[in-house]
Coordinates of C-alpha atoms in Angstrom, one line a residue:
Chain A
M1 CA 0.4 22.3 29.2
V2 CA -3.1 21.0 28.1
L3 CA -6.2 22.5 29.6
E4 CA -7.9 19.4 31.0
A5 CA -10.9 18.4 33.1
C6 CA -10.3 14.9 34.5
V7 CA -12.4 12.5 36.5
I8 CA -10.6 9.7 38.3
L9 CA -12.4 6.5 38.9
I10 CA -11.3 4.5 41.9
D11 CA -12.0 0.8 42.4
N12 CA -13.2 0.5 46.0
S13 CA -14.6 -3.0 45.7
S14 CA -13.8 -5.7 48.1
H15 CA -11.2 -7.0 45.7
S16 CA -9.0 -4.0 46.6
R17 CA -8.6 -5.2 50.2
N18 CA -6.0 -7.4 48.8
G19 CA -2.5 -6.7 50.2
D20 CA -0.5 -7.7 47.1
F21 CA 0.3 -4.0 46.6
T22 CA 1.7 -2.3 49.6
P23 CA -0.1 -1.6 51.9
N24 CA -3.2 -2.8 50.0
R25 CA -4.7 -2.2 46.6
F26 CA -7.1 0.4 47.9
L27 CA -4.6 2.6 49.7
S28 CA -2.1 2.4 46.9
Q29 CA -4.9 3.7 44.6
I30 CA -5.4 6.6 47.0
D31 CA -1.6 7.4 46.9
S32 CA -1.7 7.3 43.1
I33 CA -4.7 9.5 42.9
N34 CA -3.1 12.1 45.1
F35 CA 0.0 12.0 42.8
I36 CA -2.0 12.2 39.6
A37 CA -4.2 15.1 40.8
G38 CA -1.2 17.0 42.0
T39 CA 0.6 16.5 38.7
K40 CA -2.3 17.6 36.6
I41 CA -3.0 20.7 38.6
Q42 CA 0.6 21.6 38.7
Q43 CA 0.9 21.4 35.0
N44 CA -1.9 23.9 34.7
R45 CA -3.5 25.8 37.6
V46 CA -6.9 25.8 35.8
N47 CA -7.0 22.0 35.3
T48 CA -9.8 20.3 37.3
V49 CA -9.9 16.9 38.8
G50 CA -12.9 15.0 40.1
I51 CA -13.1 11.6 41.9
L52 CA -15.8 8.9 41.5
S53 CA -16.0 5.7 43.5
M54 CA -17.1 2.8 41.3
S55 CA -18.3 0.2 43.8
G56 CA -21.0 0.0 46.4
R57 CA -24.7 0.5 46.0
R58 CA -24.1 2.8 43.1
P59 CA -21.2 4.8 41.7
N60 CA -20.7 7.9 43.7
L61 CA -19.2 11.2 42.6
V62 CA -17.1 11.8 45.7
L63 CA -15.6 15.0 44.5
A64 CA -16.9 17.3 41.7
P65 CA -14.2 18.5 39.4
T66 CA -12.1 21.1 41.3
N67 CA -8.6 22.6 40.9
D68 CA -7.9 22.5 44.6
V69 CA -5.5 19.7 45.6
G70 CA -6.5 20.0 49.2
Q71 CA -10.1 19.0 48.3
V72 CA -8.7 15.9 46.5
L73 CA -6.9 14.8 49.7
I74 CA -9.9 15.3 51.8
A75 CA -12.2 13.4 49.4
T76 CA -10.0 10.4 49.0
N77 CA -10.1 9.8 52.8
K78 CA -13.9 9.6 52.8
I79 CA -14.1 6.6 50.4
Q80 CA -15.1 3.2 51.9
I81 CA -14.3 -0.2 50.6
E82 CA -17.6 -2.0 49.7
G83 CA -19.3 -4.1 47.1
K84 CA -18.5 -4.8 43.5
M85 CA -17.3 -2.5 40.8
D86 CA -19.8 -1.3 38.1
L87 CA -17.7 -0.2 35.2
I88 CA -20.3 0.8 32.6
S89 CA -22.4 3.0 34.9
S90 CA -19.3 4.6 36.4
I91 CA -18.0 5.6 33.0
E92 CA -21.4 7.0 32.1
I93 CA -21.7 9.1 35.3
A94 CA -18.2 10.3 34.8
Q95 CA -19.1 11.3 31.2
L96 CA -22.1 13.3 32.5
S97 CA -19.9 15.0 35.0
L98 CA -17.5 16.0 32.3
K99 CA -20.2 17.1 30.0
H100 CA -21.4 19.6 32.6
R101 CA -17.9 21.0 33.3
S102 CA -17.7 24.7 33.9
N103 CA -15.2 25.6 31.3
K104 CA -16.1 24.1 27.9
E105 CA -12.5 24.6 26.6
H106 CA -11.2 21.9 28.9
A107 CA -10.3 18.7 27.2
Q108 CA -12.1 15.7 28.8
R109 CA -10.3 12.8 30.3
I110 CA -11.2 9.8 32.5
V111 CA -8.6 7.9 34.5
M112 CA -9.8 4.5 35.7
F113 CA -8.2 2.1 38.2
V114 CA -9.2 -1.5 37.8
A115 CA -8.3 -4.0 40.5
S116 CA -11.2 -6.5 40.2
P117 CA -11.9 -9.2 37.6
L118 CA -14.3 -7.7 35.1
E119 CA -17.7 -9.3 34.6
E120 CA -18.9 -7.1 31.8
K121 CA -19.1 -8.4 28.3
K122 CA -16.6 -7.4 25.8
E123 CA -19.2 -6.0 23.4
D124 CA -20.6 -3.8 26.1
L125 CA -17.1 -2.5 26.8
E126 CA -16.5 -1.8 23.1
K127 CA -19.8 0.1 22.9
I128 CA -18.9 2.3 25.8
G129 CA -15.5 2.9 24.3
S130 CA -17.0 4.1 21.1
Q131 CA -19.3 6.3 23.1
L132 CA -16.4 8.0 24.8
R133 CA -14.6 8.5 21.5
K134 CA -17.7 10.1 20.0
A135 CA -17.9 12.5 22.9
S136 CA -14.1 13.2 22.5
I137 CA -13.3 11.9 26.0
S138 CA -9.9 10.3 26.4
L139 CA -9.5 7.3 28.6
D140 CA -6.5 6.1 30.7
I141 CA -6.7 2.8 32.5
V142 CA -4.4 1.6 35.2
S143 CA -4.9 -2.1 35.5
F144 CA -3.3 -3.9 38.5
G145 CA -4.0 -6.9 40.6
E146 CA -6.0 -8.8 38.0
T147 CA -4.0 -7.9 35.0
E148 CA -4.1 -11.2 33.0
R149 CA -7.8 -11.8 33.4
N150 CA -8.7 -8.2 32.3
E151 CA -6.1 -7.7 29.7
E152 CA -8.2 -8.6 26.7
K153 CA -11.3 -6.7 27.7
L154 CA -9.4 -3.6 28.7
S155 CA -7.3 -3.4 25.6
S156 CA -10.4 -3.7 23.4
L157 CA -12.0 -0.9 25.4
I158 CA -8.9 1.3 25.0
D159 CA -8.7 0.5 21.3
N160 CA -12.3 1.6 20.8
A161 CA -11.9 4.7 22.9
N162 CA -8.6 5.6 21.3
S163 CA -8.5 8.3 18.7
G164 CA -5.1 9.6 17.8
D165 CA -3.2 7.9 20.7
N166 CA -4.8 9.9 23.5
C167 CA -5.8 6.7 25.5
H168 CA -3.4 4.6 27.4
L169 CA -3.6 1.2 29.2
L170 CA -1.0 0.8 32.0
S171 CA -0.9 -2.8 33.3
V172 CA 1.0 -3.2 36.5
P173 CA 1.8 -6.8 37.1
T174 CA 1.9 -8.1 40.7
S175 CA 5.3 -8.6 42.1
S176 CA 6.7 -8.2 45.6
G177 CA 7.3 -4.8 47.0
I178 CA 5.8 -2.8 44.2
I179 CA 4.5 0.6 45.0
L180 CA 1.7 1.6 42.5
A181 CA 2.4 5.3 42.7
D182 CA 6.0 4.8 41.7
Q183 CA 5.1 2.6 38.7
I184 CA 2.6 5.2 37.5
Q185 CA 5.1 8.0 37.9
G186 CA 7.8 6.0 36.1
S187 CA 5.6 5.3 33.2
G188 CA 5.1 9.0 32.6
I189 CA 1.7 8.8 31.1
F190 CA 0.5 11.5 33.4
S191 CA 3.6 13.6 33.3
S192 CA 2.8 15.4 30.1
S193 CA 0.0 15.7 27.6
S194 CA 1.9 13.8 24.9
G195 CA 2.2 10.9 27.2
G196 CA 6.0 11.0 27.4
M197 CA 8.3 11.7 30.3
G198 CA 9.8 15.2 30.3
G199 CA 13.4 14.3 30.1
D200 CA 14.8 17.8 30.0
F201 CA 17.0 19.7 32.4
G202 CA 14.2 20.9 34.6
S203 CA 12.6 17.5 35.2
F204 CA 14.8 16.4 38.0
G205 CA 12.7 18.5 40.4
G206 CA 12.4 15.6 42.8
G207 CA 10.1 12.8 43.4
G208 CA 6.6 13.8 44.3
Y209 CA 6.7 17.0 42.4
G210 CA 5.8 15.5 39.1
G211 CA 8.0 14.9 36.1
G212 CA 7.3 17.8 34.0
G213 CA 7.7 20.8 36.3
M214 CA 10.3 22.4 38.4
V215 CA 10.5 22.4 42.2
D216 CA 7.5 24.0 43.8
P217 CA 8.7 27.4 44.9
N218 CA 6.4 27.5 47.8
V219 CA 7.7 24.3 49.3
D220 CA 11.4 25.1 49.0
P221 CA 12.1 28.6 47.8
E222 CA 15.8 28.4 48.4
L223 CA 16.2 25.2 46.4
A224 CA 14.1 26.6 43.6
M225 CA 16.2 29.7 43.4
V226 CA 19.4 27.7 43.4
L227 CA 18.2 25.5 40.6
Q228 CA 17.0 28.4 38.6
M229 CA 20.3 30.3 38.9
S230 CA 22.4 27.2 38.0
L231 CA 20.1 26.7 35.0
E232 CA 20.7 30.3 33.8
E233 CA 24.4 30.1 34.3
E234 CA 24.4 26.9 32.4
R235 CA 22.6 28.5 29.5
Q236 CA 24.8 31.5 29.4
R237 CA 27.9 29.2 29.3
Q238 CA 26.4 27.1 26.6
S239 CA 25.8 30.1 24.4
R240 CA 29.2 31.5 25.1
L241 CA 30.8 28.2 24.3
S242 CA 29.0 27.9 21.0
K243 CA 30.1 31.4 20.1
E244 CA 33.7 30.6 20.9
N245 CA 33.8 27.4 19.0
S246 CA 32.8 29.1 15.8
G247 CA 36.1 30.9 15.9
E248 CA 35.0 34.3 17.0
S249 CA 37.7 35.3 19.4
K250 CA 37.7 38.8 17.9
N251 CA 34.1 39.2 18.9
K252 CA 35.0 38.2 22.4
N253 CA 37.3 41.1 22.7
N254 CA 34.8 43.4 21.2
E255 CA 32.3 42.2 23.8
T256 CA 34.6 43.2 26.6
E257 CA 35.1 46.6 25.1
I258 CA 31.4 47.1 24.6
N259 CA 30.8 46.0 28.1
Q260 CA 33.2 48.6 29.3
Q261 CA 31.3 51.3 27.5
K262 CA 28.1 50.0 29.0
R263 CA 29.5 50.1 32.4
E264 CA 30.2 53.8 32.1
E265 CA 26.7 54.5 30.9
E266 CA 24.7 52.3 33.1
G267 CA 26.7 52.2 36.2
E268 CA 26.9 49.6 38.9
K269 CA 24.5 47.0 37.5
A270 CA 26.4 46.6 34.2
M271 CA 29.7 46.7 36.0
E272 CA 28.9 43.7 38.1
L273 CA 27.5 41.8 35.2
E274 CA 30.7 42.4 33.2
E275 CA 32.8 41.2 36.0
T276 CA 30.9 38.0 36.2
E277 CA 31.1 37.6 32.5
K278 CA 34.9 38.1 32.7
G279 CA 35.1 35.6 35.4
I280 CA 33.0 33.1 33.3
Q281 CA 35.2 33.7 30.2
N282 CA 38.3 33.1 32.2
I283 CA 36.9 29.8 33.5
N284 CA 35.8 28.9 30.0
K285 CA 39.2 29.5 28.5
N286 CA 40.6 27.0 31.0
E287 CA 38.0 24.4 30.5
N288 CA 37.3 24.5 26.8
N289 CA 38.0 20.8 26.7
E290 CA 34.9 20.1 28.7
Q291 CA 32.6 21.2 25.9
G292 CA 32.3 17.8 24.5
D293 CA 31.3 16.5 27.9
E294 CA 28.6 19.0 28.3
T295 CA 26.7 18.2 25.1
D296 CA 26.6 14.6 26.3
M297 CA 25.5 15.8 29.7
F298 CA 21.9 16.2 28.8
S299 CA 21.6 12.8 27.4
Q300 CA 23.4 11.4 30.4
L301 CA 21.1 13.1 32.8
E302 CA 18.1 11.2 31.6
G303 CA 19.7 8.0 32.5
L304 CA 20.3 8.9 36.1
T305 CA 17.8 8.8 38.9
E306 CA 16.6 12.1 40.3
E307 CA 19.0 12.1 43.2
E308 CA 21.9 11.3 41.1
Q309 CA 20.9 14.0 38.6
M310 CA 20.8 16.5 41.5
E311 CA 24.3 15.6 42.6
Y312 CA 25.6 15.7 39.1
I313 CA 24.1 19.2 38.4
M314 CA 25.5 20.4 41.7
K315 CA 28.9 19.1 40.9
M316 CA 28.9 20.7 37.5
S317 CA 27.8 24.1 38.8
L318 CA 30.3 23.8 41.6
Q319 CA 33.1 23.3 39.1
E320 CA 32.2 26.4 37.2
M321 CA 31.3 28.8 39.9
D322 CA 33.6 30.8 42.2
S323 CA 33.4 29.9 45.8
K324 CA 32.2 33.5 46.3
E325 CA 29.2 32.9 44.2
L326 CA 28.5 29.7 46.1
E327 CA 28.2 31.7 49.3
Q328 CA 25.6 33.9 47.6
L329 CA 23.6 30.8 46.8
G330 CA 23.9 29.7 50.4
I331 CA 25.3 26.3 49.6
E332 CA 28.7 26.0 51.5
N333 CA 31.9 28.0 51.9
E334 CA 31.5 30.9 54.3
E335 CA 35.0 32.3 53.7
E336 CA 36.7 34.9 51.4
D337 CA 35.3 38.3 51.6
D338 CA 37.5 40.1 49.0
E339 CA 36.2 40.6 45.5
K340 CA 33.0 38.8 45.7
E341 CA 31.4 38.2 42.4
K342 CA 27.8 38.1 43.5
N343 CA 24.9 37.4 41.3
P344 CA 23.6 40.9 40.4
E345 CA 20.0 39.8 40.3
V346 CA 20.0 38.6 43.9
Q347 CA 21.8 41.8 44.9
N348 CA 19.2 44.0 43.4
A349 CA 16.4 41.9 44.7
L350 CA 17.7 42.2 48.2
Q351 CA 17.7 46.0 47.9
D352 CA 14.0 45.9 47.2
E353 CA 12.4 46.0 50.7
D354 CA 9.0 44.9 49.6
L355 CA 10.3 41.9 47.8
V356 CA 12.4 40.9 50.8
D357 CA 9.4 41.3 53.1
S358 CA 7.2 39.1 50.9
I359 CA 9.9 36.4 50.7
L360 CA 10.3 36.4 54.4
L361 CA 6.6 36.2 55.0
S362 CA 6.3 33.2 52.7
L363 CA 9.0 31.3 54.7
P364 CA 7.4 29.3 57.5
G365 CA 8.3 30.2 61.0
V366 CA 9.7 33.6 60.3
D367 CA 8.6 36.7 62.0
P368 CA 9.6 39.7 59.9
E369 CA 9.4 42.0 62.8
N370 CA 12.1 40.0 64.5
E371 CA 15.1 42.1 65.5
Q372 CA 17.7 39.6 64.3
I373 CA 16.2 39.5 60.8
T374 CA 15.9 43.2 60.4
E375 CA 19.5 43.6 61.5
T376 CA 20.7 41.0 59.2
I377 CA 18.9 42.7 56.2
K378 CA 20.5 46.0 57.2
N379 CA 23.9 44.3 57.3
I380 CA 23.5 42.8 53.9
K381 CA 22.5 46.2 52.5
E382 CA 25.5 47.8 54.0
E383 CA 27.8 45.2 52.6
N384 CA 26.3 45.7 49.2
N385 CA 26.9 49.4 49.4
E386 CA 30.5 48.8 50.5
E387 CA 31.0 46.5 47.6
K388 CA 29.8 49.0 45.1
E389 CA 32.0 51.7 46.5
N390 CA 35.0 49.4 46.3
D391 CA 34.2 48.5 42.8
E392 CA 33.9 52.1 41.8
K393 CA 37.2 52.9 43.4
K394 CA 38.8 50.1 41.5
E395 CA 37.5 51.4 38.2
K396 CA 39.2 54.8 38.8
Chain B
M1 CA -37.6 44.9 5.4
T2 CA -34.7 43.7 7.5
E3 CA -31.8 42.4 5.6
F4 CA -30.7 38.9 6.4
I5 CA -27.0 38.4 6.7
D6 CA -24.5 35.6 7.0
L7 CA -24.3 35.2 10.8
I8 CA -20.7 34.0 10.7
T9 CA -19.5 37.2 12.4
I10 CA -21.9 36.6 15.3
I11 CA -20.9 33.0 15.8
D12 CA -18.8 32.4 18.9
L13 CA -16.3 30.0 17.4
K14 CA -14.5 29.3 20.7
N15 CA -17.6 27.9 22.3
S16 CA -18.8 26.1 19.2
E17 CA -17.9 22.5 18.6
C18 CA -18.5 19.5 16.3
L19 CA -18.8 16.2 18.0
N20 CA -17.7 12.9 16.5
S21 CA -15.4 14.6 14.0
E22 CA -11.9 13.5 13.2
P23 CA -9.6 14.6 16.1
S24 CA -7.4 16.9 13.9
Q25 CA -10.3 18.8 12.4
E26 CA -11.6 22.1 13.8
I27 CA -14.9 23.7 13.7
T28 CA -13.6 26.5 11.5
N29 CA -13.4 23.9 8.7
I30 CA -17.1 24.3 8.2
L31 CA -18.0 27.6 9.9
K32 CA -16.2 30.0 7.7
E33 CA -16.8 32.9 5.4
E34 CA -15.8 31.4 2.0
E35 CA -15.9 28.0 0.6
D36 CA -12.6 26.2 0.5
T37 CA -11.3 22.7 0.5
N38 CA -11.5 22.0 4.2
F39 CA -14.3 19.8 5.6
I40 CA -15.3 17.8 8.6
T41 CA -15.3 14.0 8.5
S42 CA -17.2 11.9 10.9
D43 CA -15.1 9.5 13.0
T44 CA -16.7 6.6 14.9
D45 CA -19.9 6.3 12.9
E46 CA -21.8 8.4 10.4
Q47 CA -23.4 10.8 12.8
L48 CA -22.3 14.4 13.3
L49 CA -23.4 16.9 15.9
V50 CA -22.6 20.6 15.3
N51 CA -23.2 22.9 18.3
I52 CA -23.1 26.5 17.2
Q53 CA -22.9 29.2 19.9
F54 CA -23.8 32.8 19.0
K55 CA -22.4 35.8 20.7
Q56 CA -25.8 37.4 21.0
K57 CA -29.4 36.3 20.4
V58 CA -30.3 36.0 16.7
K59 CA -33.3 35.2 14.5
V60 CA -32.5 32.4 12.1
H61 CA -34.0 32.6 8.7
S62 CA -32.4 29.7 6.9
I63 CA -29.3 27.6 6.6
I64 CA -27.0 26.4 3.8
V65 CA -25.3 23.0 4.0
R66 CA -22.6 22.3 1.5
A67 CA -21.3 18.8 0.9
E68 CA -20.1 16.5 -1.9
G69 CA -22.6 14.6 -4.0
D70 CA -20.8 11.3 -3.7
G71 CA -23.0 9.9 -1.0
T72 CA -21.1 11.2 2.0
G73 CA -23.4 14.2 2.3
P74 CA -25.8 14.3 5.2
Q75 CA -29.4 13.3 4.8
L76 CA -31.4 13.6 8.0
M77 CA -30.8 16.9 9.8
K78 CA -32.5 17.6 13.2
V79 CA -32.3 21.2 14.4
F80 CA -32.4 22.1 18.1
Q81 CA -32.0 25.4 19.8
N82 CA -30.9 26.9 23.1
Q83 CA -29.7 23.6 24.6
F84 CA -27.1 23.3 27.4
S85 CA -24.4 20.6 27.2
F86 CA -26.0 19.0 24.1
G87 CA -24.6 15.5 23.3
F88 CA -25.6 12.5 21.2
E89 CA -27.9 11.1 24.0
E90 CA -30.0 14.3 24.1
A91 CA -30.0 14.5 20.3
Q92 CA -31.5 11.1 20.0
S93 CA -34.1 11.4 22.8
L94 CA -35.3 15.0 22.6
K95 CA -37.8 16.3 20.1
P96 CA -36.2 18.7 17.5
T97 CA -37.6 22.1 16.6
H98 CA -37.2 21.2 13.0
K99 CA -36.5 18.0 11.1
F100 CA -35.2 18.1 7.5
K101 CA -34.5 15.5 4.9
L102 CA -31.8 17.0 2.7
I103 CA -31.6 16.1 -1.0
K104 CA -28.5 15.8 -3.1
R105 CA -29.2 19.0 -5.1
A106 CA -29.6 21.1 -2.0
I107 CA -26.2 20.3 -0.6
T108 CA -24.2 20.3 -3.8
E109 CA -25.6 23.6 -5.0
G110 CA -25.8 25.2 -1.6
K111 CA -29.5 26.0 -1.6
L112 CA -31.2 27.8 1.2
I113 CA -33.0 25.6 3.6
R114 CA -35.8 27.7 5.0
F115 CA -36.6 27.7 8.7
K116 CA -39.9 28.8 10.3
M117 CA -38.6 32.0 11.6
V118 CA -41.3 32.3 14.2
R119 CA -39.9 29.2 15.9
F120 CA -36.3 30.6 15.7
S121 CA -36.9 34.1 16.9
N122 CA -34.7 34.1 19.9
V123 CA -31.7 31.7 19.3
G124 CA -28.7 31.7 21.5
S125 CA -27.3 28.4 20.4
L126 CA -28.2 26.2 17.4
H127 CA -27.6 22.5 17.4
L128 CA -27.6 20.5 14.2
F129 CA -27.7 16.7 14.4
F130 CA -26.9 14.9 11.2
E131 CA -28.2 11.5 11.8
N132 CA -27.3 9.7 8.6
N133 CA -25.9 10.3 5.1
L134 CA -27.2 10.0 1.6
G135 CA -25.2 7.0 0.7
G136 CA -25.7 5.0 3.9
G137 CA -22.0 4.6 4.4
K138 CA -20.0 4.9 7.6
V139 CA -18.5 8.3 6.8
T140 CA -20.3 11.7 6.6
K141 CA -18.5 14.7 5.2
I142 CA -19.6 18.3 5.3
K143 CA -17.8 21.1 3.5
Q144 CA -19.5 24.3 4.9
I145 CA -22.4 25.4 7.0
T146 CA -23.8 28.9 6.6
V147 CA -26.4 30.3 9.0
V148 CA -28.5 33.1 7.5
G149 CA -30.5 35.4 9.8
V150 CA -30.5 38.7 11.6
P151 CA -29.2 39.6 15.1
L152 CA -31.8 40.7 17.6
E153 CA -29.8 43.6 19.0
T154 CA -29.6 46.5 16.6
T155 CA -26.5 48.0 18.1
N156 CA -23.4 46.7 16.5
I157 CA -20.7 47.2 19.1
S158 CA -17.8 46.8 16.8
K159 CA -18.9 49.9 14.9
I160 CA -18.8 52.2 17.9
Q161 CA -15.8 54.4 17.6
S162 CA -14.5 57.1 19.9
V163 CA -14.9 60.7 18.7
E164 CA -11.2 61.2 18.3
E165 CA -10.8 58.4 15.8
K166 CA -13.5 59.8 13.6
K167 CA -11.6 63.0 13.3

């Protein structure tokens, strides 16, 4: 989560009319820029991204550094293909733009796309590389289309600008059917500040969302909620399993006793929680053997594509959860009304009218005044109250 | 009449920076209260640029630059004030308020380098450009920089206490 101000340099010279990258070099750069800007701003809301077009009469700062992704999309559409690329001046103008950034605490970065054969001398490039290093500006270069011709010059530029491995050179060779944005995403140099792909549990948030973060809750709130809950359940199970395996069966019994006490003191909330814990413990007893599988799971996850990861996680969580809990998550199985073990957090959240209203408002195409919706909410609340009464009766 | 103090408490460390230093080093290596073993080393070449931002306007009386006597200490120091976004290009093209040629004794013994206070009577930010070093080598090292002066505002906000606390 680095605080960063970034200027992206786009090669809009005539060389990028070439169609060797689908649909052509220029448009694939636009796609990549949208992806990069989205990733950076998602990593940190305060990060700024600016865009500079390198070719034409002179390099032109198309977009001053901003943290609004919408502006990035608008700006990229305004750029025309013209002329020849001027690398040195473009870098200097980008440097100036970064120097006058509004928040001095931002780290400075330049991302440059190169799709034309370079005419600048190697010494000049080395000089500008040292200049960037002196001003503590890190440089990432995406070289594609003319990779062999530019390889030597660009690597010397990166070497001179590099201080502590903050600069990267990504060379994408031309081959059929390559999508530039995919290659960039796969390389992971923009996914996190350390330059590595976030291979952890949360990174399978789907293509287009960026490697390091979870699913955007505004885009798909249900999916985000589902993923979060399955993550939490997973963590709870993991901690429980580790406790069990250290031979603490006595403690387990104590836990249930303590929970009983809590229930009396705290009432419904604790009661529901204890029931879910009991349920989880029962499942764990039966499936103790799977512990070995689960520690491998994380390493396995990294090897799968995002879709496969999704399926795998769903499968795992489906195995562990009751079908009743599934209904609460809104996945499948609309049957079995008795003894629902609902997620207590969701229950309580639904009770809160304001929260429900705000969630409904954020969903597109939903009119909160709608009769059907208000009725449905009432029904859910009634169900909850019935549940709690039933549980209380069972206790007695 | 007015006592001159070490302005370290008035320096805004968050907005101060040192350009062309090794990436892992921080500005607090040289802007600090007491002398210790930390220092700043120059990276790409022998030049260093220290931008010091103050929390309020100050008058600068003098400065102390401490470094080793082995030739890595700075020699030519150009002083600028109240500049915005000050980088190496500006440092080399603009005319400095003061220009000093430091000698070995001054930096090893930490002698006061007097400024003309009339020229530094309203300083919001101070910029020190160390252009070369005593030995002529590629690396310049500085151990500590102390700025001596007096703040313009006489109210010291940190000393304001609520009445209850005093009781």
